[in-house]
Coordinates of C-alpha atoms and ligand atoms in Angstrom, one line a residue:
X1 CA 0.0 0.0 0.0
X2 CA 2.9 2.2 0.6
X3 CA 3.2 3.1 -3.1
X4 CA -0.3 4.4 -3.2
X5 CA -0.3 8.1 -3.0
X6 CA -1.3 9.6 0.2
X7 CA -4.9 9.9 1.1
X8 CA -6.2 6.9 -0.7
X9 CA -3.9 4.6 1.0
X10 CA -4.2 6.3 4.4
X11 CA -8.0 6.4 4.2
X12 CA -8.2 2.8 3.2
X13 CA -6.0 1.8 6.1
X14 CA -7.9 3.9 8.6
X15 CA -11.2 2.8 7.3
X16 CA -10.1 -0.8 7.8
X17 CA -9.2 0.1 11.4
X18 CA -12.5 1.7 11.8
X19 CA -14.3 -1.2 10.3
X20 CA -12.8 -3.4 13.0
X21 CA -14.4 -1.1 15.5
X22 CA -12.0 -2.3 18.0
X23 CA -13.7 -5.7 18.0
X24 CA -11.3 -8.5 18.7
X25 CA -8.3 -6.3 18.0
X26 CA -5.0 -7.3 19.4
X27 CA -4.0 -3.9 20.6
X28 CA -4.5 -2.9 24.2
X29 CA -7.1 -0.5 25.3
X30 CA -7.5 0.6 28.9
X31 CA -6.2 -1.1 32.0
X32 CA -4.8 -0.7 35.4
X33 CA -1.5 -2.2 36.1
X34 CA -0.3 -3.8 39.2
X35 CA -1.5 -6.8 41.1
X36 CA -4.5 -7.4 43.3
X37 CA -3.4 -6.3 46.7
X38 CA -1.2 -3.7 45.3
X39 CA -2.8 -0.3 46.2
X40 CA -2.0 1.0 42.8
X41 CA -4.2 -1.6 41.3
X42 CA -7.1 -0.3 43.3
X43 CA -6.3 3.2 42.3
X44 CA -5.6 4.4 45.8
X45 CA -2.2 5.8 45.1
X46 CA -2.7 6.3 41.4
X47 CA -1.7 9.7 40.2
X48 CA -0.6 10.5 36.8
X49 CA -1.5 12.1 33.5
X50 CA -4.9 10.8 32.8
X51 CA -6.7 13.2 30.6
X52 CA -6.9 16.7 32.0
X53 CA -9.3 17.9 29.4
X54 CA -12.9 16.7 29.5
X55 CA -14.4 17.6 26.2
X56 CA -17.8 17.0 27.7
X57 CA -17.6 20.6 28.7
X58 CA -15.5 21.0 31.8
X59 CA -12.7 22.6 29.9
X60 CA -9.0 22.3 30.3
X61 CA -7.3 21.6 33.5
X62 CA -3.7 21.4 32.6
X63 CA -2.2 20.0 35.7
X64 CA -1.6 16.6 34.3
X65 CA 2.0 15.9 35.1
X66 CA 3.3 14.7 38.4
X67 CA 6.6 15.6 39.7
X68 CA 9.0 13.6 41.7
X69 CA 9.5 9.9 41.7
X70 CA 7.8 8.1 44.5
X71 CA 9.5 4.8 44.0
X72 CA 12.9 5.9 45.1
X73 CA 14.4 5.0 41.8
X74 CA 17.8 6.5 41.2
X75 CA 17.7 9.7 39.2
X76 CA 20.1 11.0 36.7
X77 CA 22.3 7.9 36.4
X78 CA 24.9 8.5 33.8
X79 CA 24.9 5.6 31.5
X80 CA 25.8 5.1 27.9
X81 CA 23.0 6.2 25.5
X82 CA 20.9 3.4 24.4
X83 CA 18.8 5.5 22.1
X84 CA 18.3 3.9 18.8
X85 CA 19.2 0.5 20.0
X86 CA 17.0 -2.0 18.2
X87 CA 15.5 -5.2 19.5
X88 CA 12.3 -7.0 19.7
X89 CA 11.3 -6.9 23.3
X90 CA 7.8 -5.5 22.7
X91 CA 5.0 -6.2 25.1
X92 CA 3.1 -9.4 24.8
X93 CA 0.1 -9.4 22.5
X94 CA -3.0 -8.6 24.5
X95 CA -5.9 -11.1 24.2
X96 CA -9.0 -10.4 22.2
X97 CA -11.0 -10.5 25.3
X98 CA -10.0 -7.2 26.7
X99 CA -13.0 -5.2 25.5
X100 CA -15.2 -7.3 27.7
X101 CA -12.9 -6.7 30.6
X102 CA -13.2 -3.0 30.0
X103 CA -16.9 -2.8 30.1
X104 CA -16.9 -1.7 33.7
X105 CA -14.8 1.3 32.8
X106 CA -17.4 2.7 30.6
X107 CA -20.0 2.4 33.2
X108 CA -19.6 4.5 36.3
X109 CA -16.7 6.4 34.9
X110 CA -15.7 9.6 36.6
X111 CA -15.6 12.3 34.0
X112 CA -14.1 14.9 36.3
X113 CA -11.0 16.7 35.2
X114 CA -8.9 15.1 37.8
X115 CA -5.8 13.7 36.2
X116 CA -6.0 10.7 38.4
X117 CA -9.6 10.0 38.2
X118 CA -9.6 7.4 35.4
X119 CA -8.4 4.6 37.7
X120 CA -9.7 5.6 41.0
X121 CA -13.2 4.3 41.2
X122 CA -12.6 0.6 41.0
X123 CA -12.3 -1.9 43.8
X124 CA -10.5 -5.1 43.4
X125 CA -13.7 -7.1 43.5
X126 CA -15.0 -5.3 40.5
X127 CA -11.8 -6.1 38.7
X128 CA -12.2 -9.7 39.4
X129 CA -15.7 -9.7 38.0
X130 CA -14.4 -8.1 34.8
X131 CA -11.7 -10.7 34.5
X132 CA -14.3 -13.4 34.7
X133 CA -16.5 -11.7 32.2
X134 CA -13.7 -11.9 29.7
X135 CA -14.3 -15.6 29.5
X136 CA -17.8 -15.2 28.1
X137 CA -18.2 -17.6 25.3
X138 CA -15.9 -20.1 27.1
X139 CA -18.2 -21.6 29.7
X140 CA -16.0 -24.4 30.5
X141 CA -13.2 -22.1 31.4
X142 CA -15.3 -19.9 33.6
X143 CA -16.7 -22.9 35.4
X144 CA -13.2 -24.2 36.0
X145 CA -12.2 -20.8 37.5
X146 CA -15.1 -20.8 39.8
X147 CA -14.3 -24.2 41.0
X148 CA -10.7 -23.3 41.7
X149 CA -9.8 -23.9 45.3
X150 CA -6.4 -22.5 45.1
X151 CA -6.4 -18.7 45.7
X152 CA -2.8 -18.6 44.6
X153 CA -3.7 -19.9 41.2
X154 CA -6.7 -17.6 41.1
X155 CA -4.7 -14.5 41.8
X156 CA -1.9 -15.5 39.5
X157 CA -4.4 -15.8 36.7
X158 CA -6.0 -12.5 37.5
X159 CA -2.6 -10.8 37.6
X160 CA -1.6 -12.4 34.3
X161 CA -4.8 -11.3 32.7
X162 CA -4.4 -7.7 33.9
X163 CA -0.9 -7.5 32.9
X164 CA -1.9 -8.5 29.4
X165 CA -4.4 -5.7 29.4
X166 CA -1.7 -3.1 29.6
X167 CA -2.9 0.0 27.8
X168 CA 0.5 0.2 26.1
X169 CA 0.6 0.6 22.4
X170 CA 3.6 1.9 20.4
X171 CA 2.6 3.9 17.3
X172 CA 6.0 4.9 16.0
X173 CA 9.6 4.9 16.9
X174 CA 12.2 2.2 17.3
X175 CA 11.1 -1.3 18.1
X176 CA 12.3 -2.6 21.4
X177 CA 12.8 0.9 22.9
X178 CA 10.0 0.4 25.5
X179 CA 9.0 -2.0 28.2
X180 CA 5.7 -1.9 30.0
X181 CA 5.9 -1.2 33.7
X182 CA 3.5 -1.5 36.5
X183 CA 1.5 1.3 38.2
X184 CA 0.6 3.2 35.0
X185 CA 4.2 3.9 33.9
X186 CA 6.3 2.8 31.1
X187 CA 10.1 2.3 30.6
X188 CA 12.0 3.7 27.7
X189 CA 15.6 2.8 26.9
X190 CA 17.9 5.2 28.6
X191 CA 19.5 8.0 26.7
X192 CA 21.4 10.8 28.4
X193 CA 19.9 13.4 26.0
X194 CA 16.3 12.4 26.7
X195 CA 16.9 11.9 30.4
X196 CA 18.4 15.4 30.8
X197 CA 15.5 16.9 28.9
X198 CA 12.8 15.2 31.0
X199 CA 14.6 16.2 34.2
X200 CA 14.7 19.8 33.0
X201 CA 11.1 19.8 31.7
X202 CA 9.8 18.8 35.2
X203 CA 10.8 22.2 36.3
X204 CA 9.6 24.1 33.2
X205 CA 6.3 25.7 32.1
X206 CA 6.0 22.8 29.7
X207 CA 5.7 20.2 32.5
X208 CA 1.9 19.8 32.2
X209 CA 2.4 18.9 28.5
X210 CA 5.0 16.1 29.1
X211 CA 4.6 12.7 30.6
X212 CA 5.6 12.8 34.3
X213 CA 9.2 11.6 34.7
X214 CA 10.1 9.2 37.4
X215 CA 13.8 8.8 37.2
X216 CA 16.0 6.0 35.9
X217 CA 15.5 2.3 36.7
X218 CA 17.6 -0.7 35.9
X219 CA 15.9 -3.8 34.7
X220 CA 17.6 -6.9 33.5
X221 CA 20.9 -5.1 33.5
X222 CA 19.7 -2.2 31.3
X223 CA 18.9 1.4 32.2
X224 CA 15.5 2.8 31.4
X225 CA 13.8 6.1 31.8
X226 CA 10.5 5.7 33.8
X227 CA 7.7 7.9 32.8
X228 CA 3.9 8.0 33.0
X229 CA 2.0 5.9 30.5
X230 CA -0.2 8.5 28.8
X231 CA -2.8 5.8 27.9
X232 CA -3.3 4.6 31.4
X233 CA -7.0 4.3 32.5
X234 CA -8.4 5.2 29.1
X235 CA -11.3 3.5 27.5
X236 CA -10.2 2.2 24.1
X237 CA -8.0 5.1 23.3
X238 CA -7.5 6.5 19.8
X239 CA -4.0 7.7 19.3
X240 CA -2.1 9.7 16.7
X241 CA 1.6 10.5 16.7
X242 CA 2.7 13.6 14.8
X243 CA 6.4 14.2 14.4
X244 CA 7.1 18.0 14.8
X245 CA 9.4 20.3 13.0
X246 CA 10.6 21.1 9.5
X247 CA 13.7 19.0 10.1
X248 CA 14.1 15.5 11.5
X249 CA 17.9 15.1 11.6
X250 CA 20.5 16.8 13.7
X251 CA 22.9 19.3 12.3
X252 CA 25.7 17.1 13.6
X253 CA 24.3 14.1 11.7
X254 CA 24.6 16.2 8.5
X255 CA 28.1 17.3 9.4
X256 CA 29.1 13.7 10.0
X257 CA 27.6 12.5 6.8
X258 CA 29.4 15.2 4.8
X259 CA 32.7 14.4 6.4
X260 CA 32.4 10.7 6.3
X261 CA 29.4 9.5 4.3
X262 CA 28.0 6.3 5.7
X263 CA 26.0 4.4 3.1
X264 CA 22.7 3.0 4.5
X265 CA 21.3 0.1 2.5
X266 CA 18.3 -0.1 4.7
X267 CA 17.4 3.4 4.0
X268 CA 17.8 2.9 0.3
X269 CA 15.5 -0.1 0.5
X270 CA 12.9 2.0 2.3
X271 CA 13.2 4.8 -0.3
X272 CA 12.8 2.6 -3.4
X273 CA 10.0 0.7 -1.8
X274 CA 8.0 4.0 -1.8
X275 CA 9.3 5.4 -5.0
X276 CA 11.9 3.6 -7.2
X277 CA 12.6 6.7 -9.1
X278 CA 13.6 8.7 -6.0
X279 CA 17.2 7.4 -5.9
X280 CA 19.9 8.7 -8.2
X281 CA 21.8 6.5 -10.6
X282 CA 24.7 6.5 -8.2
X283 CA 22.5 5.5 -5.3
X284 CA 20.9 2.8 -7.4
X285 CA 24.4 1.4 -8.2
X286 CA 25.5 1.5 -4.5
X287 CA 22.1 0.4 -3.3
X288 CA 22.6 2.8 -0.5
X289 CA 21.9 6.4 0.6
X290 CA 23.2 8.5 3.5
X291 CA 21.0 9.2 6.4
X292 CA 20.5 12.9 5.9
X293 CA 19.7 12.2 2.2
X294 CA 17.0 9.7 3.3
X295 CA 15.7 12.0 6.1
X296 CA 15.4 15.0 3.7
X297 CA 13.6 12.9 1.1
X298 CA 11.2 11.7 3.8
X299 CA 10.6 15.3 4.9
X300 CA 9.7 16.3 1.3
X301 CA 7.4 13.4 0.4
X302 CA 5.5 14.0 3.7
X303 CA 4.2 17.3 5.2
X304 CA 7.4 17.8 7.3
X305 CA 9.1 20.2 4.9
X306 CA 6.0 22.2 3.9
X307 CA 3.9 22.2 7.1
X308 CA 6.4 21.5 9.9
X309 CA 4.9 18.3 11.1
X310 CA 3.9 14.9 9.8
X311 CA 1.7 12.0 10.8
X312 CA 3.7 9.0 11.9
X313 CA 1.0 6.6 13.1
X314 CA -2.6 6.3 14.0
X315 CA -4.7 3.7 15.9
X316 CA -8.5 4.1 16.4
X317 CA -10.2 2.6 19.4
X318 CA -7.6 -0.1 19.9
X319 CA -7.6 -1.2 16.3
X320 CA -4.6 -2.0 14.2
X321 CA -1.8 0.5 14.1
X322 CA -1.7 2.4 10.8
X323 CA 1.7 3.6 9.7
X324 CA 1.2 4.2 6.1
X325 CA 1.5 8.0 6.1
X326 CA 4.8 8.5 4.4
X327 CA 3.2 10.3 1.5
X328 CA 0.5 12.1 3.5
X329 CA 1.6 15.6 2.5
X330 CA -1.2 18.0 1.8
X331 CA -3.4 19.8 4.3
X332 CA -6.4 18.3 2.7
X333 CA -5.1 14.8 3.3
X334 CA -4.3 15.6 6.9
X335 CA -7.8 17.1 7.5
X336 CA -9.4 14.0 6.2
X337 CA -7.1 11.8 8.4
X338 CA -8.1 13.9 11.5
X339 CA -11.8 13.6 10.5
X340 CA -11.5 9.8 10.3
X341 CA -9.3 9.6 13.4
X342 CA -11.8 11.6 15.5
X343 CA -14.9 10.0 13.9
X344 CA -16.0 13.5 13.0
X345 CA -16.5 14.4 16.7
X346 CA -16.5 18.2 16.8
X347 CA -16.0 18.1 20.6
X348 CA -12.7 16.1 20.2
X349 CA -11.4 18.3 17.5
X350 CA -12.2 21.4 19.5
X351 CA -10.5 20.0 22.6
X352 CA -7.4 19.2 20.6
X353 CA -7.3 22.7 19.2
X354 CA -7.7 24.2 22.6
X355 CA -5.0 22.1 24.0
X356 CA -2.6 23.1 21.2
X357 CA -3.4 26.8 21.8
X358 CA -2.6 26.6 25.5
X359 CA 0.5 24.5 24.6
X360 CA 1.6 27.3 22.3
X361 CA 1.3 29.9 25.2
X362 CA 3.4 27.6 27.4
X363 CA 6.0 27.1 24.7
X364 CA 6.4 30.9 24.3
X365 CA 6.9 31.2 28.1
X366 CA 9.3 28.2 28.3
X367 CA 12.9 28.6 29.2
X368 CA 13.5 25.1 28.0
X369 CA 12.0 25.8 24.6
X370 CA 13.9 29.0 24.2
X371 CA 17.2 27.2 24.6
X372 CA 16.7 23.9 22.9
X373 CA 16.4 22.7 19.3
X374 CA 13.6 20.2 19.4
X375 CA 14.3 17.6 16.7
X376 CA 12.3 14.4 16.0
X377 CA 9.9 15.1 18.9
X378 CA 6.2 14.2 18.6
X379 CA 2.8 15.3 19.7
X380 CA 0.7 12.4 20.9
X381 CA -3.0 13.0 20.3
X382 CA -5.1 10.8 22.5
X383 CA -8.9 10.6 22.9
X384 CA -11.1 7.8 24.2
X385 CA -14.6 6.5 24.1
X386 CA -15.6 8.6 27.1
X387 CA -15.0 11.7 25.1
X388 CA -11.8 12.8 26.8
X389 CA -9.0 14.2 24.7
X390 CA -5.5 15.4 25.2
X391 CA -2.2 16.2 23.4
X392 CA 1.2 15.5 24.9
X393 CA 4.8 16.3 23.9
X394 CA 6.9 13.1 23.8
X395 CA 10.3 11.9 22.5
X396 CA 13.2 14.2 23.5
X397 CA 15.9 11.8 22.3
X398 CA 17.2 14.4 19.7
X399 CA 16.4 17.6 21.7
X400 CA 19.7 19.4 22.4
X401 CA 20.7 22.7 24.0
X402 CA 21.3 25.2 21.2
X403 CA 24.6 27.1 21.1
X404 CA 24.2 29.8 23.8
X405 CA 24.8 32.7 21.4
X406 CA 21.8 31.7 19.4
X407 CA 18.3 32.9 20.2
X408 CA 16.0 30.3 18.7
X409 CA 12.7 31.4 17.2
X410 CA 11.2 28.1 16.2
X411 CA 9.0 29.8 13.6
X412 CA 11.4 30.3 10.8
X413 CA 12.8 27.9 8.2
X414 CA 16.0 26.1 8.9
X415 CA 19.3 27.2 7.4
X416 CA 22.4 25.3 8.1
X417 CA 24.0 26.5 11.4
X418 CA 20.8 28.2 12.5
X419 CA 19.7 25.3 14.7
X420 CA 16.1 26.3 14.0
X421 CA 13.6 23.4 14.1
X422 CA 10.4 24.9 12.8
X423 CA 8.4 23.5 15.8
X424 CA 6.1 26.5 15.9
X425 CA 5.5 26.3 12.2
X426 CA 4.2 22.8 12.7
X427 CA 2.1 23.8 15.7
X428 CA 0.6 26.7 13.7
X429 CA -0.4 24.4 10.8
X430 CA -1.7 21.7 13.1
X431 CA -3.9 24.2 14.8
X432 CA -5.2 25.5 11.5
X433 CA -5.8 21.9 10.3
X434 CA -7.9 21.2 13.4
X435 CA -9.9 24.4 12.7
X436 CA -10.4 23.5 9.1
X437 CA -11.5 20.0 10.0
X438 CA -14.2 21.5 12.3
X439 CA -15.4 23.7 9.4
X440 CA -16.1 20.5 7.5
X441 CA -18.6 19.3 10.1
X442 CA -22.3 19.8 10.0
X443 CA -24.0 21.5 13.0
X444 CA -25.1 18.2 14.4
X445 CA -21.5 17.1 14.6
X446 CA -20.4 20.1 16.6
X447 CA -20.7 20.2 20.4
X448 CA -23.6 22.1 21.9
X449 CA -22.6 25.6 22.9
X450 CA -21.8 25.6 26.6
X451 CA -24.3 27.1 29.0
X452 CA -23.6 30.7 30.0
Ligands
LIG501 N1 4.7 8.2 27.8 C1 4.1 7.5 26.9 N2 2.8 7.1 27.1 C2 2.2 6.4 26.1 N3 2.7 6.1 24.9 C3 3.9 6.5 24.6 C4 4.7 7.3 25.6 N4 5.9 7.6 25.0 C5 5.9 7.0 23.8 N5 4.7 6.4 23.6 C6 4.4 5.6 22.4 O1 5.6 5.1 21.8 C7 5.7 5.6 20.5 C8 7.2 6.0 20.2 O2 7.6 6.9 21.2 P1 9.0 7.7 21.0 O3 8.8 8.6 19.8 O4 9.3 8.3 22.3 O5 10.0 6.5 20.6 P2 11.4 6.6 19.9 O6 11.8 5.2 19.7 O7 12.3 7.5 20.6 O8 11.0 7.2 18.5 P3 12.0 7.7 17.3 O9 12.4 6.5 16.6 O10 11.0 8.5 16.4 O11 13.0 8.5 17.9 C9 4.8 6.8 20.4 O12 4.3 7.0 19.1 C10 3.7 6.4 21.3 O13 2.8 5.5 20.6
LIG502 O1 10.4 6.6 9.7 P1 11.4 5.9 8.8 O2 11.2 6.2 7.4 O3 11.4 4.4 9.0 O4 12.8 6.5 9.2 C1 13.3 6.5 10.5 C2 12.8 7.7 11.2 O5 13.2 8.9 10.5 C3 13.5 7.8 12.6 O6 13.1 9.1 13.1 C4 15.0 7.7 12.5 O7 15.5 7.6 13.8 P2 16.1 8.9 14.6 O8 15.0 9.9 14.7 O9 16.4 8.3 16.0 O10 17.3 9.3 13.9 C5 15.4 6.5 11.8 O11 16.8 6.5 11.7 P3 17.8 5.3 12.1 O12 17.4 4.1 11.2 O13 19.2 5.8 12.0 O14 17.5 5.0 13.6 C6 14.8 6.4 10.4 O15 15.2 5.1 9.8

């Protein structure tokens, strides 16, 4: 499908995901992590990002992030950067049964703006019931569970089941970079650059827009950054990852490639798979391209170069992850994608727009933003079936302090040596895209005006 130009391919992919309607999908939806008996599991100590914005009309409450680690994990460990390391340690596939397990969540759900509310109203007994209800359609299994005399076995099975219901889904990025963690957090392979950024961001005006950072942990001999899982407690979340900026490679990557070109056969393969005519005769003969060459080509076939952002991946209500957006380039294509992604819900589009507007104000105030070039970072759009919506800044693996003599603007095109990233260009176009998408809606698709 990759060769199909833009919207047709992307619409087909998203429509397929929509057609699945989340039924029987392998991707995780909403869950609480932890084990029975663990207070986090019952939500007693749960704090975290949740969704500060309730599009049902309560308006934004941008206090989502939580500050300091509570787990005593070591902070700021200096370890070799693991960013970019590849592997295949992804989370186990969640069972098809999870939607049944989630039914309780859509019942007495607390729609308050509290960032921790999504997990807080469930007692362990309710959880147990839901675990049993997963097994509908398998009467023998349910009977067997009921007859079980061993509580140990019972709790082991419940725990196993809940762990498999992790809300975790990875839309983009390097495979093997993440591990699920308990208590509504995730682990990302350690990189000094990202760790330094997250530490700094916890004391910055951007903190409410970033997953709460919980320090560095060591697991199986590897260092990880621990941060909040932005999907925790959500009811069949729909997620979109948009990579921000007019440039996706570091200036130092360009310098290195010019001094010592490293041919990348994998990138050549990815390039010719999309467009065999994109490679030069020399590149065809070497069957390789340099990284900046590939990255620049990627920026121009997508909306990165023209609009300052691009869609990397989408999943709708726990359906299959769609990544076929390499050639989604025009604003029209992106509007259509947002309309499909939000199922034309004006309230969600409006909430996203409002969040981006407040994010812009925070960016303009931010000391961190003033002093850093933000490359390859994403905005993660998340909404769920309860009508909650939010946008988060993620991925600071290539966000570096700019040379001190430079005052970064973020709203001008990049020229070599300027270190500009075009982040605000992307934010401007995204905000306009969301406005344009709302103009496509009929009055019945727009939220009712709020009471005076
Ligand atoms: N805190 C989080 N909570 C929930 N999901 C997350 C979180 N951080 C990342 N993700 C998921 O993981 C994906 C990849 O994240 P991220 O961009 O940080 O990874 P990466 O490997 O550094 O990416 P890249 O290869 O672009 O540098 C996101 O698209 C999103 O689906
Ligand atoms: O999305 P694509 O087309 O698959 O291309 C990848 C994407 O641009 C990643 O952002 C980049 O990682 P970084 O941002 O970390 O550089 C990766 O480089 P890599 O292969 O050198 O990791 C590319 O292969």
